[in-house]
Coordinates of C-alpha atoms and ligand atoms in Angstrom, one line a residue:
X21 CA 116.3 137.8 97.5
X22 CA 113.7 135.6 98.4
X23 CA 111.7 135.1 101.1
X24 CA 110.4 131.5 101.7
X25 CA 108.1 132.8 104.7
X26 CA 104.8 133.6 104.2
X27 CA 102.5 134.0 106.6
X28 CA 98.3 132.9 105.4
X29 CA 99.1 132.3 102.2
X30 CA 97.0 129.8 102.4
X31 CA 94.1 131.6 103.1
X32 CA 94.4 133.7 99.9
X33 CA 92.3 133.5 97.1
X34 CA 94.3 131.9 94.0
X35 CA 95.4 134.6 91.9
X36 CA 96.5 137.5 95.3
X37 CA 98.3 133.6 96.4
X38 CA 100.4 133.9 93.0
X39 CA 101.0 137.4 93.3
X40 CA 102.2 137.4 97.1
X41 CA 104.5 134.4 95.9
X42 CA 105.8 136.3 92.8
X43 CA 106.5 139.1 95.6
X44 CA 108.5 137.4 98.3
X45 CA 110.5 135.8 95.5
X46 CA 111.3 139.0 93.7
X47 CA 109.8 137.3 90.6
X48 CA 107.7 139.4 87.7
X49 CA 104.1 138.0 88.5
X50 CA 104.2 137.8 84.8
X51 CA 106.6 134.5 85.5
X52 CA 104.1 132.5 87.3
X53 CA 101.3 132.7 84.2
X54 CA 102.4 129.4 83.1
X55 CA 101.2 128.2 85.9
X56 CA 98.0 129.3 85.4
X57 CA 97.4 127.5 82.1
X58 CA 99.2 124.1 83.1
X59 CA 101.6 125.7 81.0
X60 CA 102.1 123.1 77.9
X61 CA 100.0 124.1 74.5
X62 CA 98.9 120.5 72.7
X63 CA 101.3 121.9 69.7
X64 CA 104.2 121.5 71.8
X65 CA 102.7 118.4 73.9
X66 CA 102.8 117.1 69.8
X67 CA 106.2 117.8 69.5
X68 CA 106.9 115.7 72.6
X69 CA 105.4 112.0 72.8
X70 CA 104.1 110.0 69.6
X71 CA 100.3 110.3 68.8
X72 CA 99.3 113.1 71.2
X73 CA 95.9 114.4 71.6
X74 CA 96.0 116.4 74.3
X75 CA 97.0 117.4 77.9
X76 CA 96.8 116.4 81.4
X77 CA 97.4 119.1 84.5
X78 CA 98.4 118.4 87.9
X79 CA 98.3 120.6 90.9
X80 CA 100.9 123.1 91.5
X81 CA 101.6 124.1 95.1
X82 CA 104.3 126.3 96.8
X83 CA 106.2 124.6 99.4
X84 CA 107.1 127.4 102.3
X85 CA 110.1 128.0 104.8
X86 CA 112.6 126.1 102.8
X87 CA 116.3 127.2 103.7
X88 CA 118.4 125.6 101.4
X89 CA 122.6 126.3 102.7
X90 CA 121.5 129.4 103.5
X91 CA 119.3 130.6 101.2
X92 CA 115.8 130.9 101.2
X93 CA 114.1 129.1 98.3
X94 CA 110.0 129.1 97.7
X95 CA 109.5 125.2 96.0
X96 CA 107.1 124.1 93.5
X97 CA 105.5 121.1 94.0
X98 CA 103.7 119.4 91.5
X99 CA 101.5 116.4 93.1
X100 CA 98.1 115.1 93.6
X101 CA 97.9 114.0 96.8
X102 CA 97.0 116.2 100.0
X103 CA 99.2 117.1 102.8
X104 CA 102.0 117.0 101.2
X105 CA 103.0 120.4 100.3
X106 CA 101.7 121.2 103.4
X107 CA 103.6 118.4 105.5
X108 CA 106.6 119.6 103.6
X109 CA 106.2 123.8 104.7
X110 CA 105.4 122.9 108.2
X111 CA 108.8 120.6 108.6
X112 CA 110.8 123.3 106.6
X113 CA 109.7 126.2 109.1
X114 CA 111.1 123.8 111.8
X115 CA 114.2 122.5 110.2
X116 CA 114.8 126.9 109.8
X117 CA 115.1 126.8 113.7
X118 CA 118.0 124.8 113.6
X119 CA 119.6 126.6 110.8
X120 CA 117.9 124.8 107.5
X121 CA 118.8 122.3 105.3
X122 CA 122.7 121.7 104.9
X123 CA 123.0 120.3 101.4
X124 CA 125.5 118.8 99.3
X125 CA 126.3 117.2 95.4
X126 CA 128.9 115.0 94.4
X127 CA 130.3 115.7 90.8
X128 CA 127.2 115.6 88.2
X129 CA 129.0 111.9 86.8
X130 CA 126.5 109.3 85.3
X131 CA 127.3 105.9 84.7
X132 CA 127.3 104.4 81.0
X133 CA 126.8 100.6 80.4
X134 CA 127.8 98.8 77.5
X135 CA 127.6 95.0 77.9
X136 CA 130.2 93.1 76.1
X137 CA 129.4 89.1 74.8
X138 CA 130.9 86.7 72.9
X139 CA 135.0 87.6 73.6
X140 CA 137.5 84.8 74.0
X141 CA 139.1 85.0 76.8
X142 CA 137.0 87.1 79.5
X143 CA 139.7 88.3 81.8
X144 CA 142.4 89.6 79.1
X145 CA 139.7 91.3 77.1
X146 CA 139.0 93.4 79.9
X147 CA 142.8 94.1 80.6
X148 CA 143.0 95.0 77.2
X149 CA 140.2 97.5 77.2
X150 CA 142.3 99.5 80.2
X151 CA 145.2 99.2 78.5
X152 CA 143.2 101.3 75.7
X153 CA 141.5 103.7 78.2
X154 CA 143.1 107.4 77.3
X155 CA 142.4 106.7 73.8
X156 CA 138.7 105.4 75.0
X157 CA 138.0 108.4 76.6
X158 CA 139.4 111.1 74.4
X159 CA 137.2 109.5 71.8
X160 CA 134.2 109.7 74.4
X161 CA 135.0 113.3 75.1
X162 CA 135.4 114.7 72.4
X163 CA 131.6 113.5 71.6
X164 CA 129.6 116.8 73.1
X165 CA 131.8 119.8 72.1
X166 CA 129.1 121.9 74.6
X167 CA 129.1 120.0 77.4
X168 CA 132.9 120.0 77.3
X169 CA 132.8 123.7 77.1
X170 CA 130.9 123.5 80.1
X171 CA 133.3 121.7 82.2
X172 CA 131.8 118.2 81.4
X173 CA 133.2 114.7 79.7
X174 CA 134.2 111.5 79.8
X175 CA 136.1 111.0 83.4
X176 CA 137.0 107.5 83.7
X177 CA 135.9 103.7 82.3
X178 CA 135.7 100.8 84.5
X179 CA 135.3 97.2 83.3
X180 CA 133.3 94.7 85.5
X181 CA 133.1 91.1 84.9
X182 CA 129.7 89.5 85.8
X183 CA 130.3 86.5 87.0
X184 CA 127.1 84.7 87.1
X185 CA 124.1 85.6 84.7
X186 CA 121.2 83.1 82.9
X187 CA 124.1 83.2 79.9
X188 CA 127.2 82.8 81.8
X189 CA 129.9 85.0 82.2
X190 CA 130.3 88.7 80.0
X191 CA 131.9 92.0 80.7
X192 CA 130.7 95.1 81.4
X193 CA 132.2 98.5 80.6
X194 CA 131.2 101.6 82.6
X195 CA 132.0 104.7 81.7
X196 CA 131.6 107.7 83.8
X197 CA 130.7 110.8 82.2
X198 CA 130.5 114.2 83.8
X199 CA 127.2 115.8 82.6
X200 CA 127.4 119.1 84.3
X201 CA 123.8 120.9 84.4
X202 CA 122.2 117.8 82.1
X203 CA 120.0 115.0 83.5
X204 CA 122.6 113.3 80.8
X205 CA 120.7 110.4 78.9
X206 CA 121.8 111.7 75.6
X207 CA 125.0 112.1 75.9
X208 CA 125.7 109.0 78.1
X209 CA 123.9 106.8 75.5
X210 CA 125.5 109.0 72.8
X211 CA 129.1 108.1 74.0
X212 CA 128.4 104.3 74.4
X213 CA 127.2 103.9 71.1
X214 CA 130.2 105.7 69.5
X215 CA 132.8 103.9 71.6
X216 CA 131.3 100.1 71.1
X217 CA 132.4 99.5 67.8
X218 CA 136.1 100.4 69.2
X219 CA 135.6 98.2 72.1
X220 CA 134.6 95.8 69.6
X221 CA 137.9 95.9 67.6
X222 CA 139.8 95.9 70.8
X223 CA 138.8 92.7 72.1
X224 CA 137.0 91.0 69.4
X225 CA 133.9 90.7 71.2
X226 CA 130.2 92.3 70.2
X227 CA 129.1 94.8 72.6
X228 CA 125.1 94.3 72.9
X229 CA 123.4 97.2 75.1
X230 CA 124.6 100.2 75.6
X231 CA 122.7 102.3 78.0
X232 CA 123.1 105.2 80.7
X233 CA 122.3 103.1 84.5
X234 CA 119.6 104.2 86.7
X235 CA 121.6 103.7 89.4
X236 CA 123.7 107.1 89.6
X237 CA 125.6 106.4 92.5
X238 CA 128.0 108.6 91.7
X239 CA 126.1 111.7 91.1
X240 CA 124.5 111.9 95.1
X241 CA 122.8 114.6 97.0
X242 CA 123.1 114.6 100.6
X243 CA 121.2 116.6 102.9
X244 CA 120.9 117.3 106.7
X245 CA 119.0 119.0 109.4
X246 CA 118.7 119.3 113.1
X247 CA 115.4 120.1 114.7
X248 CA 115.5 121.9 117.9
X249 CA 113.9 119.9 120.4
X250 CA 111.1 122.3 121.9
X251 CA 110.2 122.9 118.2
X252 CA 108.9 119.5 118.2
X253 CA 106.4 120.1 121.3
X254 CA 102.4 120.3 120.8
X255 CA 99.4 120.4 122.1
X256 CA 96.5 118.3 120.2
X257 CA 92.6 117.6 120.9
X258 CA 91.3 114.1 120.3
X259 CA 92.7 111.0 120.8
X260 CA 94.6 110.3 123.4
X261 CA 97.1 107.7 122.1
X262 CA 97.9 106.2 125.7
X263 CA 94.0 105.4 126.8
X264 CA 92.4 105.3 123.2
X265 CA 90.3 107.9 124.4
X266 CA 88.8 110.3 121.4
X267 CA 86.6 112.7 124.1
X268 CA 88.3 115.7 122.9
X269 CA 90.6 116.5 125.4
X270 CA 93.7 118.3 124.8
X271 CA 97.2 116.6 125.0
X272 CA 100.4 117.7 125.0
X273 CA 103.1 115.9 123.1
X274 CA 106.4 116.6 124.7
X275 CA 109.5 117.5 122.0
X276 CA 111.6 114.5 123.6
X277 CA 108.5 112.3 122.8
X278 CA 107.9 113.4 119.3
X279 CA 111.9 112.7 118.8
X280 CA 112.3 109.4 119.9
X281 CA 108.9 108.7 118.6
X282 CA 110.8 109.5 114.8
X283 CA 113.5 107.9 115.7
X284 CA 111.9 104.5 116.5
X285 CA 109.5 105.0 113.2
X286 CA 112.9 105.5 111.6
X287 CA 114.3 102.0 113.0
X288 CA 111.4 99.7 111.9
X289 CA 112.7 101.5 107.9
X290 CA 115.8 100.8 109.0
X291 CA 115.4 97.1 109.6
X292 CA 112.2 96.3 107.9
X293 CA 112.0 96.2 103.8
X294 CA 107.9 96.5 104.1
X295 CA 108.5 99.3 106.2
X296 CA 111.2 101.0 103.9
X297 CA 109.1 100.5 101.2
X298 CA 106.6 102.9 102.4
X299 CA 109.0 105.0 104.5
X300 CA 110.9 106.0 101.3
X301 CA 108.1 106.6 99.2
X302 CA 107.0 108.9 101.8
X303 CA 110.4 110.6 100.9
X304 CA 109.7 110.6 97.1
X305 CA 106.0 112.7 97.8
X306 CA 108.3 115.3 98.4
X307 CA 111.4 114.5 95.7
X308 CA 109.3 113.6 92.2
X309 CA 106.7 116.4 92.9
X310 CA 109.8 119.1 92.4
X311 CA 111.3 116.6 89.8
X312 CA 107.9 116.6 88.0
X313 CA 107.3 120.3 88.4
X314 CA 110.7 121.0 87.0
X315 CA 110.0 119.1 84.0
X316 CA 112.9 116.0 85.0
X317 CA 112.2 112.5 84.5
X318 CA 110.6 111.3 87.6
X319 CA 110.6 107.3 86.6
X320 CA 114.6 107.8 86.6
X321 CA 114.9 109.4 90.3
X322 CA 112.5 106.9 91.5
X323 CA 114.4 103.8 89.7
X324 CA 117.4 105.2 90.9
X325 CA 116.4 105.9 94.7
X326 CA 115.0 102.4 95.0
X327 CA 118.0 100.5 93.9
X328 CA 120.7 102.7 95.9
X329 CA 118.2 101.7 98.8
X330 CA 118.9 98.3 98.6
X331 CA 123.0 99.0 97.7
X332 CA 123.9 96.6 100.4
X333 CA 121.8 93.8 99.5
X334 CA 119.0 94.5 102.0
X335 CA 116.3 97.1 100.9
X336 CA 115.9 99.8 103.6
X337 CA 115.7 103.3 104.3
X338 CA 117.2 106.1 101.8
X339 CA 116.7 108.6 105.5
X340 CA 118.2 108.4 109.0
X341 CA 117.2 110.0 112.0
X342 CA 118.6 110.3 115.6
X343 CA 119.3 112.9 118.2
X344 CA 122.5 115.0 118.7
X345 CA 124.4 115.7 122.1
X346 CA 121.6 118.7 122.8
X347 CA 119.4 116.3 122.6
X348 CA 117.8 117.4 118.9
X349 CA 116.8 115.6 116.5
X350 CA 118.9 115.1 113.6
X351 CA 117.9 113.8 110.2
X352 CA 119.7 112.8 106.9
X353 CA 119.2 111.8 103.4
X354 CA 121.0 110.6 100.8
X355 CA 119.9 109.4 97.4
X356 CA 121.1 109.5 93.4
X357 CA 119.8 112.6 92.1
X358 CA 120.0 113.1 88.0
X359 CA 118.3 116.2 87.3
X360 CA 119.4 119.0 84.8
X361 CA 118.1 122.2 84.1
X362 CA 119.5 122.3 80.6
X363 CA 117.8 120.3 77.7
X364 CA 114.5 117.8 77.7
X365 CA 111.3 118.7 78.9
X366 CA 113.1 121.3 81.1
X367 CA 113.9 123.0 79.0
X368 CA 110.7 123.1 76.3
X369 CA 108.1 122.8 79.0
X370 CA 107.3 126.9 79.7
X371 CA 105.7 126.0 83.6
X372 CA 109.1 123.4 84.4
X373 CA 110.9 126.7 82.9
X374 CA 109.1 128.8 85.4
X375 CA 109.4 126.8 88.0
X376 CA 113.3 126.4 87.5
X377 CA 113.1 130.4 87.5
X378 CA 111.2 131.2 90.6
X379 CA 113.8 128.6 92.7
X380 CA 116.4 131.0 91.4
X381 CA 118.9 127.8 90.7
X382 CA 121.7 128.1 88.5
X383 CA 122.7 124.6 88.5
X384 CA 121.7 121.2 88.6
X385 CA 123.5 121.0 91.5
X386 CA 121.8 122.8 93.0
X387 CA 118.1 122.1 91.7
X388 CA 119.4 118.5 93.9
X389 CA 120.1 120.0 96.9
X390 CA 116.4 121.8 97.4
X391 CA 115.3 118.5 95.8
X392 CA 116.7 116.3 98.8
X393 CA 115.9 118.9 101.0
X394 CA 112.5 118.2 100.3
X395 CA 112.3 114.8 100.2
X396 CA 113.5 115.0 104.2
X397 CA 111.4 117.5 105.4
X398 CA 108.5 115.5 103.8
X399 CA 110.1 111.9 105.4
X400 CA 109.8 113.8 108.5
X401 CA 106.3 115.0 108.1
X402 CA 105.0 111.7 107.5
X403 CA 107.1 110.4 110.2
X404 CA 105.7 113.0 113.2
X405 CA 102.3 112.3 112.1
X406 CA 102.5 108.3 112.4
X407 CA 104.4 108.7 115.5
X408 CA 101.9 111.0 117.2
X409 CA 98.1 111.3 116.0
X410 CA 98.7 108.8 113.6
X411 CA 98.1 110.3 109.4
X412 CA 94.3 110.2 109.2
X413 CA 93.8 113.2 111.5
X414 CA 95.5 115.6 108.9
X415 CA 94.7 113.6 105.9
X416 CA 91.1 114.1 106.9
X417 CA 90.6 117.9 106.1
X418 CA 92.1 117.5 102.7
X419 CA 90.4 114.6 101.8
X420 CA 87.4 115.9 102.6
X421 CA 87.5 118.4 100.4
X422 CA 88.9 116.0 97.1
X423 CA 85.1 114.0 98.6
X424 CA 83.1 117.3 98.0
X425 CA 84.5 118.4 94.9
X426 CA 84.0 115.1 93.5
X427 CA 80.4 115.2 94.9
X428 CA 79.6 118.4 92.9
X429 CA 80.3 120.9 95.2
X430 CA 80.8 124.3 93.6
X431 CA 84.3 127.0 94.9
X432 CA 81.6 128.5 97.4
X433 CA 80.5 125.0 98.7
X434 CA 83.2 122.9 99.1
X435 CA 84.6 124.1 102.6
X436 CA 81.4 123.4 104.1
X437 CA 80.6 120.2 102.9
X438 CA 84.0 119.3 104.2
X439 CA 84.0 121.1 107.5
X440 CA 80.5 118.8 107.9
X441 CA 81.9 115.5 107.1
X442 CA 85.1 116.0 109.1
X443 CA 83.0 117.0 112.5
X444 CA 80.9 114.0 111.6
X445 CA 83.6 111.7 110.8
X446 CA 82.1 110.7 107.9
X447 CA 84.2 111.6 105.2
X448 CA 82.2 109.2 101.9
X449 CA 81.0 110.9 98.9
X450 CA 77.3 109.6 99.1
X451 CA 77.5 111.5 102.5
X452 CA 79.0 114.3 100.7
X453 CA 75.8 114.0 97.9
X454 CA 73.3 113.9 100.6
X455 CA 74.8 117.4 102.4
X456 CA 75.0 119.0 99.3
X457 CA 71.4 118.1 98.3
X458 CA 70.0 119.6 102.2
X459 CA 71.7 123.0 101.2
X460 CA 70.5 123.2 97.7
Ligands
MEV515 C1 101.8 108.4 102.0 O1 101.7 109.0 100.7 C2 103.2 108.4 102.6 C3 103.3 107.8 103.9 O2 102.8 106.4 103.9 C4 104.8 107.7 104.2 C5 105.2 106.9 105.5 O3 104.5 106.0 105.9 O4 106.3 107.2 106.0 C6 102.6 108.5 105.0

């Protein structure tokens, strides 16, 4: 059983960090090397994309305090940008007062598009295509013997007529096929290219693309918490937001102030695409760097979070927030989320294996619901800081230290070049240089 709390891990030197996290997940420490390495050899990276001559690493950080329906889960969170992972802990260990993240999937079904041209009569062709729909889909299903053992298959075909295109009018078939523990590309796009040439007989027309959609609003994850509000209370030095003073004296931000500042922040997403915009991919810090680190495609979740964002015609926010009866806040997300943990670069990739390991998931299912959960508790990390101090304050530390590395400091160095610069608040790299140089 693992235990997602631990206390100064990040005051541990790398390698006792890896084996305290191999401990509290009840994982052989032997698991995490992968992550040591980056994982990927340039042999395999060969095997994987056309003219390959080499690699590219990321950082790979543990996200803490996660509590996932119950169960505690420690998160790996590939990314390159600070605060994050630790934005993410921080609103996971207060998300556990209230019980954790409550998380749900619908069925794993992904969408299939094949767009049909050049038929006769628009509106019987696509009568005729339904009056042909058991045959349709036995044919579909009977495409992926494995996934069928599995549970999966075709489930249904829709056909949509767009009205209104730079050609004119065309159909468009959907089918929905369940993909069980599979992100599902190949054998959506596998199915619509074996069923188009029967479409094609069946209404005379030429079906053109045929392609799995982005858009996988029917395979969501939904995910809520409720943040007691005294968790939300504390006490800060520095700017005082009210008289724009920066003396450095303490000041203490209430839990009901911290709330209903979220909640507004949430409202200007809520009514304000520029806003969304940002609001969402404040979301995503947290989504693609578990969808990275498990080896998923990242350029899919983010295609597909964007356009269910503006579902209704209006871009705006993938997250809500509000308060409940006790006076808590309350948050909420809901997005597409095609991930597998069978096949692709899951499945080849040996630190997206580990990774997949140490989270202890057994589904894809469930893969999405610590996924969302993420993607909330880092919404709302982004959210307390630009309601309160505003995101430079705790930006500052981390960037510091990406300033002194880049300067040239070495491991021993870099703290205090960055300690220097943040007291000074002068956080440049030529300042960075010029420190360095006075303790060499
Ligand atoms: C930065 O990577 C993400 C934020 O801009 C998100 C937000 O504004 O909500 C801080």
């Amino acid at each position: 059983m693992t235990n997602s709390r631990i206390s100064g891990l990040y005051n541990l030197p790398l390698d006792e960090r890896r084996t305290k996290v191999a401990d509290s997940a009840d994982f052989p420490p032997e698991g995490l090397t992968p992550f040591t390495t980056g994982g990927l050899s340039p042999e395999a990276a060969d095997h994987m994309i056309e003219n390959a001559i080499g690699l590219y690493s990321l950082p790979l950080g543990i996200g803490l305090n996660f509590q996932v329906n119950g169960r505690d889960v420690l998160v790996p969170m590939t990314l390159e940008e600070p605060s994050v992972v630790a934005g993410a802990s921080f609103m996971a260990k207060l998300a556990r007062a209230g019980g954790g993240f409550q998380a749900t999937t619908s069925a794993p079904e992904m969408i299939g598009q094949m767009q049909l041209l050049d038929v006769d009569d628009i509106p019987s062709a696509r009568l005729k295509i339904y009056e042909h729909k058991s045959e349709l889909l036995a044919e579909a299903d009977a495409i992926d013997p494995v996934l069928k053992k599995f549970g999966g298959g075709a489930r249904d075909l829709e056909v949509r007529i767009i009205e209104d295109s730079p050609i004119g009018a065309f159909l468009v078939v959907h089918l929905i096929y369940d993909v069980r523990d599979a992100m599902g590309a190949n054998a959506v796009n596998t199915a619509c290219e074996r069923l188009a040439p029967r479409i094609e007989a069946i209404t005379g027309g030429r079906v053109h693309l045929r392609i799995l959609s982005n858009l996988a609003d029917r395979r969501i994850a939904r995910v809520r918490c409720v943040i007691p509000v005294k968790e939300l209370a504390f006490e800060t030095v520095g700017l005082v937001p009210a008289t724009g003073d920066h003396e450095g004296r303490p000041y203490v931000y209430t839990g009901e102030r911290v709330r209903d500042g979220i909640i507004e922040a949430y409202a200007f997403a809520a009514s304000d695409p520029y806003r969304a915009a940002t609001h969402n991919k404040g979301i995503m810090n947290g989504v693609d760097a578990v969808v990275i680190a498990t080896g998923n495609d990242w350029r899919a979740i983010e295609a597909g979070a964007h356009a269910y964002a503006a579902r209704s015609g209006r871009y705006t926010s993938l997250s809500t927030w509000g308060r409940d009866a006790d006076g808590n806040l309350v948050g909420t997300l809901e997005m597409p989320m095609a991930v597998g943990i069978v096949g692709g670069a899951t499945k080849v990739h040996p630190a997206a294996q580990a990774a997949v390991k140490l989270m202890g998931v057994k589904t894809a299912s469930e893969l999405a619901e610590i996924i969302v959960s993420v993607g909330l508790a880092q919404n709302m990390a982004a959210l307390r800081a630009l309601a309160t101090e505003g995101i430079q304050r705790g930006h500052m530390t981390l960037h510091a230290r990406q300033v002194a590395i880049a300067a040239g400091a070495s491991r021993e160095l870099v703290e205090k070049v960055a300690a220097q610069m943040v007291a000074e608040k002068v956080v440049r790299i030529d300042r960075a240089e010029e420190i360095l140089k006075g303790m060499k």
